[in-house]
Coordinates of C-alpha atoms in Angstrom, one line a residue:
X10 CA -53.7 -21.7 88.5
X11 CA -54.1 -20.0 85.2
X12 CA -52.5 -21.2 82.4
X13 CA -49.7 -18.7 80.6
X14 CA -50.5 -17.2 77.0
X15 CA -48.1 -18.3 74.3
X16 CA -46.2 -15.3 73.9
X17 CA -44.2 -15.9 70.6
X18 CA -44.0 -19.6 70.6
X19 CA -47.7 -20.4 69.9
X20 CA -49.2 -22.5 67.4
X21 CA -46.8 -24.3 64.9
X22 CA -48.8 -26.0 62.1
X23 CA -46.5 -27.6 59.7
X24 CA -47.1 -29.0 56.2
X25 CA -47.3 -32.9 55.6
X26 CA -47.7 -35.5 52.9
X27 CA -51.3 -36.1 53.2
X28 CA -52.3 -39.8 52.9
X29 CA -55.7 -40.0 50.8
X30 CA -58.1 -42.3 48.9
X31 CA -57.7 -42.8 45.3
X32 CA -61.0 -41.9 44.0
X33 CA -60.9 -44.4 41.2
X34 CA -60.5 -47.2 43.6
X35 CA -63.5 -46.7 45.7
X36 CA -67.1 -46.7 45.3
X37 CA -67.2 -43.0 46.5
X38 CA -65.5 -40.6 48.7
X39 CA -68.6 -40.2 50.7
X40 CA -68.5 -43.9 51.2
X41 CA -65.3 -44.4 52.9
X42 CA -65.4 -41.6 55.2
X43 CA -67.1 -41.9 58.8
X44 CA -67.7 -39.8 62.0
X45 CA -64.8 -39.7 64.4
X46 CA -64.4 -43.0 66.2
X47 CA -65.8 -41.9 69.3
X48 CA -69.1 -40.5 67.6
X49 CA -70.0 -43.8 65.8
X50 CA -73.1 -45.6 67.5
X51 CA -72.4 -49.2 68.0
X52 CA -73.1 -51.6 67.0
X53 CA -75.5 -50.5 64.3
X54 CA -73.5 -47.4 63.1
X55 CA -70.5 -49.3 62.8
X56 CA -72.3 -52.3 60.7
X57 CA -73.8 -49.6 58.6
X58 CA -70.5 -48.2 57.7
X59 CA -68.6 -51.4 57.3
X60 CA -71.0 -52.5 54.8
X61 CA -71.4 -49.0 53.0
X62 CA -68.0 -49.7 51.4
X63 CA -65.2 -52.6 51.8
X64 CA -62.6 -49.6 52.1
X65 CA -64.5 -47.3 54.9
X66 CA -62.2 -45.9 57.2
X67 CA -64.0 -47.2 60.2
X68 CA -62.2 -50.6 59.5
X69 CA -58.9 -48.6 60.6
X70 CA -60.3 -46.4 63.3
X71 CA -62.5 -49.2 65.1
X72 CA -61.5 -52.5 63.7
X73 CA -63.1 -55.8 64.7
X74 CA -61.6 -58.9 66.2
X75 CA -61.6 -60.9 69.4
X76 CA -58.8 -59.2 71.5
X77 CA -57.2 -55.6 71.7
X78 CA -54.0 -56.9 70.3
X79 CA -55.6 -58.6 67.2
X80 CA -58.0 -55.5 66.5
X81 CA -54.6 -53.3 66.2
X82 CA -52.7 -55.8 64.4
X83 CA -55.5 -56.1 62.1
X84 CA -55.9 -52.1 61.4
X85 CA -52.2 -52.3 60.9
X86 CA -52.1 -54.9 58.1
X87 CA -55.0 -53.3 56.6
X88 CA -53.6 -49.8 56.1
X89 CA -50.3 -51.5 54.6
X90 CA -52.7 -53.6 52.3
X91 CA -54.6 -50.6 51.0
X92 CA -51.3 -48.7 50.4
X93 CA -50.0 -51.7 48.7
X94 CA -53.2 -51.9 46.5
X95 CA -53.1 -48.3 45.8
X96 CA -56.4 -47.7 47.4
X97 CA -54.7 -45.2 49.8
X98 CA -51.7 -42.9 48.1
X99 CA -49.6 -40.3 49.5
X100 CA -49.8 -36.6 48.0
X101 CA -46.5 -35.9 46.1
X102 CA -45.3 -33.1 48.6
X103 CA -46.0 -31.9 51.8
X104 CA -48.9 -29.4 52.2
X105 CA -51.4 -27.8 54.5
X106 CA -54.9 -28.7 53.8
X107 CA -58.0 -25.9 53.5
X108 CA -60.9 -28.0 54.5
X109 CA -64.6 -26.4 54.0
X110 CA -67.8 -28.0 55.6
X111 CA -71.4 -26.7 54.6
X112 CA -74.6 -28.1 56.1
X113 CA -77.2 -25.8 55.3
X114 CA -76.9 -22.8 57.1
X115 CA -73.7 -23.8 58.9
X116 CA -70.3 -23.0 57.2
X117 CA -67.0 -23.8 58.6
X118 CA -63.5 -23.7 57.3
X119 CA -60.2 -24.4 58.7
X120 CA -56.6 -25.9 58.1
X121 CA -55.4 -29.2 58.5
X122 CA -51.9 -29.8 59.2
X123 CA -49.2 -31.4 61.7
X124 CA -49.2 -29.3 64.9
X125 CA -46.0 -29.1 67.1
X126 CA -47.1 -31.1 70.4
X127 CA -46.9 -29.1 73.7
X128 CA -47.9 -30.1 77.4
X129 CA -50.6 -27.9 79.1
X130 CA -48.0 -26.0 81.0
X131 CA -47.0 -24.2 77.9
X132 CA -50.2 -22.6 77.5
X133 CA -50.1 -23.2 73.6
X134 CA -52.9 -25.9 73.6
X135 CA -55.4 -26.0 76.1
X136 CA -57.6 -29.1 76.8
X137 CA -60.5 -28.5 78.9
X138 CA -61.7 -32.2 79.9
X139 CA -60.4 -35.3 81.9
X140 CA -59.7 -38.2 79.9
X141 CA -60.2 -41.9 80.6
X142 CA -57.1 -43.7 80.6
X143 CA -58.5 -47.1 79.1
X144 CA -59.4 -45.1 75.9
X145 CA -56.0 -43.5 75.8
X146 CA -54.3 -46.9 76.1
X147 CA -56.5 -48.2 73.2
X148 CA -55.8 -45.3 71.1
X149 CA -51.9 -45.3 71.7
X150 CA -51.7 -49.1 70.8
X151 CA -53.6 -48.4 67.6
X152 CA -51.4 -45.5 66.7
X153 CA -48.1 -47.4 67.6
X154 CA -49.5 -50.4 65.2
X155 CA -50.6 -48.1 62.5
X156 CA -47.9 -45.5 62.7
X157 CA -50.4 -43.4 61.5
X158 CA -52.7 -40.5 62.6
X159 CA -56.0 -41.4 61.0
X160 CA -58.1 -38.4 61.7
X161 CA -57.7 -35.2 62.7
X162 CA -58.5 -33.5 66.4
X163 CA -60.8 -30.1 66.2
X164 CA -58.8 -27.2 67.8
X165 CA -60.4 -23.9 68.0
X166 CA -58.4 -20.5 68.2
X167 CA -59.6 -16.7 68.1
X168 CA -57.8 -15.2 65.0
X169 CA -57.5 -11.5 64.1
X170 CA -60.6 -11.9 61.6
X171 CA -63.7 -9.2 62.2
X172 CA -65.8 -12.3 62.9
X173 CA -68.0 -11.7 60.0
X174 CA -67.0 -14.3 57.5
X175 CA -68.5 -17.5 58.5
X176 CA -71.7 -15.8 60.1
X177 CA -72.2 -13.6 57.1
X178 CA -72.3 -16.2 54.5
X179 CA -74.2 -18.5 57.1
X180 CA -77.1 -15.9 57.2
X181 CA -77.1 -15.6 53.5
X182 CA -78.0 -19.2 53.2
X183 CA -80.5 -19.2 56.0
X184 CA -81.9 -15.7 55.8
X185 CA -81.0 -15.0 59.6
X186 CA -78.7 -12.4 61.1
X187 CA -76.2 -15.2 62.1
X188 CA -75.8 -13.8 65.6
X189 CA -76.5 -17.3 67.4
X190 CA -73.3 -19.1 66.0
X191 CA -72.7 -20.5 62.8
X192 CA -76.4 -20.9 61.9
X193 CA -76.0 -23.9 64.3
X194 CA -78.5 -24.2 67.0
X195 CA -80.1 -27.4 67.5
X196 CA -83.3 -26.2 65.5
X197 CA -85.0 -29.3 63.7
X198 CA -82.5 -31.6 65.3
X199 CA -84.3 -31.9 68.9
X200 CA -80.7 -31.8 70.1
X201 CA -80.1 -28.8 72.9
X202 CA -77.2 -26.8 72.3
X203 CA -75.5 -23.4 72.7
X204 CA -74.2 -21.8 69.4
X205 CA -70.7 -20.5 69.5
X206 CA -71.1 -16.6 69.9
X207 CA -67.6 -16.0 68.5
X208 CA -65.7 -16.3 71.7
X209 CA -63.7 -18.8 69.9
X210 CA -60.6 -20.6 71.2
X211 CA -58.0 -18.5 73.6
X212 CA -55.6 -16.1 71.5
X213 CA -54.9 -12.7 70.8
X214 CA -57.7 -10.5 69.2
X215 CA -57.0 -7.4 66.8
X216 CA -58.1 -5.6 63.8
X217 CA -57.7 -6.9 60.3
X218 CA -57.4 -10.2 58.8
X219 CA -54.5 -12.8 59.8
X220 CA -52.3 -14.5 57.4
X221 CA -54.1 -17.9 58.0
X222 CA -57.5 -16.1 57.0
X223 CA -56.1 -14.8 53.9
X224 CA -54.6 -18.2 52.6
X225 CA -57.8 -19.8 53.2
X226 CA -60.0 -17.3 51.3
X227 CA -57.5 -17.4 48.4
X228 CA -57.5 -21.3 48.6
X229 CA -61.3 -21.5 48.0
X230 CA -61.3 -19.4 44.8
X231 CA -59.6 -22.4 43.2
X232 CA -60.9 -26.1 42.1
X233 CA -61.0 -28.2 45.2
X234 CA -58.7 -31.3 45.5
X235 CA -61.8 -33.2 46.3
X236 CA -65.1 -32.8 46.8
X237 CA -67.9 -35.1 48.2
X238 CA -71.3 -35.0 50.0
X239 CA -71.8 -37.5 52.7
X240 CA -75.2 -39.2 53.8
X241 CA -76.0 -36.8 56.2
X242 CA -76.1 -34.1 53.5
X243 CA -72.9 -32.3 54.7
X244 CA -70.6 -31.1 51.7
X245 CA -66.8 -31.5 52.1
X246 CA -64.0 -29.7 50.3
X247 CA -60.3 -29.9 50.4
X248 CA -57.7 -27.5 48.9
X249 CA -54.1 -28.1 49.3
X250 CA -51.8 -25.2 49.9
X251 CA -48.2 -25.8 49.0
X252 CA -47.1 -22.2 48.0
X253 CA -44.0 -21.4 50.2
X254 CA -45.2 -17.7 50.7
X255 CA -48.8 -19.1 51.7
X256 CA -47.2 -21.3 54.4
X257 CA -45.0 -18.6 55.8
X258 CA -48.2 -16.3 56.0
X259 CA -50.0 -19.1 58.0
X260 CA -46.7 -19.9 60.3
X261 CA -46.4 -16.4 61.0
X262 CA -49.9 -15.6 62.1
X263 CA -50.4 -18.8 64.0
X264 CA -47.4 -18.1 66.3
X265 CA -49.3 -15.4 68.1
X266 CA -52.1 -17.8 69.1
X267 CA -53.1 -20.5 71.3
X268 CA -56.0 -23.2 70.8
X269 CA -58.7 -24.8 73.0
X270 CA -58.9 -28.9 72.2
X271 CA -62.8 -28.5 70.9
X272 CA -62.9 -32.3 70.4
X273 CA -60.2 -35.1 70.7
X274 CA -58.7 -34.9 74.3
X275 CA -58.2 -38.8 74.2
X276 CA -56.3 -38.4 70.8
X277 CA -54.2 -35.6 72.1
X278 CA -53.4 -37.2 75.2
X279 CA -52.4 -40.2 73.0
X280 CA -49.9 -37.8 71.1
X281 CA -48.4 -36.7 74.1
X282 CA -47.6 -40.3 75.4
X283 CA -46.4 -41.3 72.2
X284 CA -44.0 -38.5 71.7
X285 CA -42.7 -39.2 75.5
X286 CA -42.0 -42.7 74.4
X287 CA -38.9 -41.0 72.0
X288 CA -36.1 -39.5 72.7
X289 CA -35.1 -38.3 69.1
X290 CA -36.8 -35.5 67.3
X291 CA -39.0 -37.0 64.6
X292 CA -42.7 -37.2 63.2
X293 CA -44.1 -38.1 66.7
X294 CA -43.5 -34.6 67.9
X295 CA -46.6 -33.3 65.6
X296 CA -50.1 -34.4 65.7
X297 CA -52.8 -34.2 63.2
X298 CA -55.3 -31.6 63.9
X299 CA -58.0 -29.0 62.1
X300 CA -57.4 -25.7 63.4
X301 CA -60.7 -23.4 62.8
X302 CA -60.5 -19.9 63.7
X303 CA -64.0 -19.1 65.7
X304 CA -63.7 -15.5 65.1
X305 CA -64.8 -16.4 61.5
X306 CA -66.2 -19.6 62.0
X307 CA -68.1 -20.1 65.3
X308 CA -68.3 -23.7 66.8
X309 CA -71.5 -25.2 68.2
X310 CA -71.8 -27.0 71.4
X311 CA -73.8 -29.9 72.5
X312 CA -74.0 -32.3 75.3
X313 CA -72.7 -35.9 75.2
X314 CA -75.3 -38.2 76.9
X315 CA -75.0 -41.5 79.2
X316 CA -76.3 -44.6 78.5
X317 CA -76.5 -46.5 81.8
X318 CA -76.8 -50.0 80.3
X319 CA -77.5 -52.0 83.7
X320 CA -79.6 -49.6 85.6
X321 CA -83.1 -49.6 85.1
X322 CA -85.3 -46.3 85.1
X323 CA -87.0 -47.7 88.2
X324 CA -84.0 -48.0 90.2
X325 CA -82.5 -44.9 88.8
X326 CA -85.8 -42.8 90.3
X327 CA -86.3 -44.4 93.2
X328 CA -82.6 -43.5 94.2
X329 CA -82.5 -40.2 92.7
X330 CA -85.9 -39.3 94.5
X331 CA -84.5 -39.0 97.9
X332 CA -82.3 -36.0 96.9
X333 CA -83.7 -34.4 93.5
X334 CA -87.0 -33.2 92.7
X335 CA -88.6 -35.7 89.9
X336 CA -91.2 -35.0 87.5
X337 CA -92.5 -36.9 84.5
X338 CA -92.6 -35.0 81.2
X339 CA -94.5 -35.7 78.0
X340 CA -93.1 -36.9 74.9
X341 CA -92.0 -37.2 71.9
X342 CA -88.2 -36.9 72.6
X343 CA -87.8 -33.1 71.1
X344 CA -90.7 -31.9 73.6
X345 CA -89.0 -33.6 76.6
X346 CA -85.7 -31.8 75.4
X347 CA -87.5 -28.6 75.6
X348 CA -88.5 -29.2 78.7
X349 CA -84.9 -30.2 80.0
X350 CA -83.7 -26.8 78.4
X351 CA -86.5 -24.9 80.2
X352 CA -85.5 -26.3 83.7
X353 CA -82.0 -25.7 83.2
X354 CA -82.4 -22.0 82.5
X355 CA -85.4 -21.6 85.2
X356 CA -83.3 -22.0 88.2
X357 CA -80.2 -19.9 88.3
X358 CA -79.1 -20.8 91.6
X359 CA -79.7 -24.4 91.1
X360 CA -79.2 -24.9 87.3
X361 CA -78.5 -28.8 87.4
X362 CA -81.2 -30.6 85.4
X363 CA -81.2 -34.2 83.7
X364 CA -83.6 -35.9 81.6
X365 CA -83.9 -39.6 82.3
X366 CA -85.4 -41.9 79.5
X367 CA -86.2 -45.4 79.6
X368 CA -89.2 -47.7 80.0
X369 CA -90.9 -45.6 77.2
X370 CA -91.1 -42.8 79.8
X371 CA -89.3 -39.5 80.2
X372 CA -88.6 -37.9 83.7
X373 CA -86.8 -34.6 84.6
X374 CA -84.4 -34.5 87.5
X375 CA -83.5 -31.2 89.1
X376 CA -82.9 -29.2 92.1
X377 CA -80.5 -31.5 94.0
X378 CA -80.5 -31.4 97.6
X379 CA -77.4 -29.0 98.5
X380 CA -76.7 -31.2 101.6
X381 CA -75.9 -34.0 99.1
X382 CA -73.8 -31.9 97.0
X383 CA -71.7 -30.6 99.8
X384 CA -71.1 -34.3 100.5
X385 CA -70.3 -35.7 97.4
X386 CA -68.9 -32.7 95.1
X387 CA -65.2 -32.2 95.8
X388 CA -64.0 -29.0 97.4
X389 CA -60.9 -27.3 96.1
X390 CA -62.2 -26.4 92.5
X391 CA -63.8 -23.3 90.9
X392 CA -67.5 -23.0 91.5
X393 CA -68.1 -23.1 87.9
X394 CA -66.7 -26.4 88.0
X395 CA -68.6 -27.5 90.9
X396 CA -71.9 -26.8 89.4
X397 CA -71.3 -28.4 86.1
X398 CA -74.0 -30.9 85.2
X399 CA -71.4 -33.6 84.5
X400 CA -69.7 -32.9 87.9
X401 CA -72.9 -33.3 89.6
X402 CA -74.0 -36.1 87.5
X403 CA -70.7 -38.1 88.2
X404 CA -70.1 -37.4 91.9
X405 CA -73.6 -37.1 93.5
X406 CA -75.7 -39.5 91.0
X407 CA -73.3 -42.2 89.5
X408 CA -70.6 -42.3 92.4
X409 CA -73.2 -41.9 95.4
X410 CA -76.9 -42.2 94.7
X411 CA -76.7 -45.0 91.7
X412 CA -73.3 -46.7 92.3
X413 CA -72.8 -46.9 88.7
X414 CA -68.8 -47.9 87.9
X415 CA -67.8 -45.7 85.1
X416 CA -66.6 -48.4 82.9
X417 CA -67.7 -49.2 79.3
X418 CA -69.8 -52.3 80.8
X419 CA -72.0 -50.0 82.7
X420 CA -71.8 -46.4 80.9
X421 CA -71.8 -45.6 77.2
X422 CA -71.1 -42.1 75.9
X423 CA -73.5 -41.2 73.0
X424 CA -73.6 -37.8 71.3
X425 CA -77.1 -38.4 69.7
X426 CA -80.1 -38.2 71.9
X427 CA -81.9 -40.4 69.7
X428 CA -79.3 -43.3 69.5
X429 CA -79.2 -43.0 73.4
X430 CA -82.8 -43.3 73.9
X431 CA -83.1 -45.9 71.4
X432 CA -80.4 -48.0 73.1
X433 CA -81.6 -47.5 76.5
X434 CA -85.1 -48.9 75.4
X435 CA -83.5 -52.0 73.7
X436 CA -81.3 -52.8 76.8
X437 CA -83.8 -51.9 79.6
X438 CA -81.2 -49.5 81.0
X439 CA -81.7 -45.6 81.3
X440 CA -80.5 -42.8 79.2
X441 CA -79.3 -39.6 81.0
X442 CA -79.8 -36.6 78.8
X443 CA -77.6 -33.7 79.2
X444 CA -78.0 -29.8 78.7
X445 CA -75.3 -28.2 76.7
X446 CA -72.7 -26.4 78.7
X447 CA -72.3 -22.5 78.0
X448 CA -69.0 -22.1 75.5
X449 CA -67.9 -19.0 78.0
X450 CA -67.7 -21.9 80.9
X451 CA -65.5 -24.0 79.0
X452 CA -63.0 -21.1 78.1
X453 CA -62.9 -19.7 81.6
X454 CA -62.0 -23.1 82.9
X455 CA -59.8 -24.2 80.2
X456 CA -57.8 -20.8 80.7
X457 CA -57.6 -21.7 84.4
X458 CA -56.1 -24.9 83.7
X459 CA -59.3 -26.7 85.3
X460 CA -60.6 -30.0 83.4
X461 CA -63.9 -30.8 82.8
X462 CA -65.3 -33.9 83.7
X463 CA -64.7 -36.2 80.5
X464 CA -67.2 -36.2 77.8
X465 CA -68.7 -33.0 79.1
X466 CA -68.9 -31.4 75.7
X467 CA -69.7 -32.2 72.0
X468 CA -68.0 -29.3 69.7
X469 CA -69.1 -29.3 66.3
X470 CA -69.2 -29.6 63.1
X471 CA -66.6 -32.3 63.5
X472 CA -64.3 -33.1 60.6
X473 CA -64.8 -36.2 58.3
X474 CA -62.8 -39.2 59.0
X475 CA -61.1 -40.4 56.0
X476 CA -60.4 -37.2 53.7
X477 CA -56.9 -37.1 54.7
X478 CA -54.7 -39.4 56.6
X479 CA -51.0 -38.8 58.2
X480 CA -48.6 -41.5 57.9
X481 CA -45.9 -41.1 60.1
X482 CA -43.6 -43.3 58.0
X483 CA -43.7 -40.6 55.1
X484 CA -41.1 -38.3 56.4

């Protein structure tokens, strides 16, 4: 069943008192930031962030202790201590925040604020992936303990802009036409992806530029509240928006739109769970998000890879060989990923393809047996869902041929292909490298109210964690 549109009760983004690092109290703003919690590569990436600065935000989003209860208690105590010591301090008044990221030719701008929570049935915020209950439980325990939203979700909506701003500025930096999506492709990274073509999150189109876009364009003419360049070379800028007329313009514009959850399904599910626990209106009715107008700043879509910690490459190949075509492909990794992309595009009627890495070798799996798919892939879902790589991987390979439980002990979800392969080699396991799903399929299924398997997509650029937090105790 399709999800209804937002009518006149669409996105409601409200200002809040941001909790931010005091620049004079830390080594540098770049040293205290982190990728989102689920992108941090563990354990290596976690250790690097912990040693970058004693106040790195990773100590709050991924606290380390002997038990879940101790971890969450530690995060809460750390947050209180940092505020008491003046390391983190609240802004003097509620605001929305214009956030800009520049990464070479890639430019992204959006608004950070507290978004009114709404269930899927209202058709205002559309999830597109299923969630894992144990992850939601962990995030909920952390949010209860800290009474804070430590990192914003990434939400995409389609505004009324002409779609030229982000693309044209990116093109000027890169010398390209900008038509492949925010200068984003996987060029130079070895990471296959699909550049957003400006289809963006669901919402109303139209001529002219919406109020939110005008407020953003006005804000960036001023001196930023903060600027920093993180270790990956990305430039981050933040501006505060407090003018009542600007806030009214943003509100009037966004109430006509709905948004797609691009990144942060588990945290959104956590927001909803914690709101249900409270019976009185209050700060838990809103969640911290970054809203990006993809008509102006198209997102890129990449895959999330699977690390099968306890399945050897030989066992994986032996079992899969009964129902898939298996071919050895040459390395290094970028060349092997190119072979994966070619295989996914070469068979329109049988697009499923996977690159297995481990034991110093690469193997391509494609052309799954139709009889296997008929037996293992659930009926009653749209064909676009039934033919997703993630659907075939989880139902045909993981559940049926490999018998791998979907638990943290057996499966890791890793955004970076290099990190996935390195961990597979170290553990003697198997990395399953995926091809990025098309953005149009994501939106099609989301509008139908059909959730893709968890960790099917990785939208980006993702906001850096640590630039602005939301404490639920500030009012």
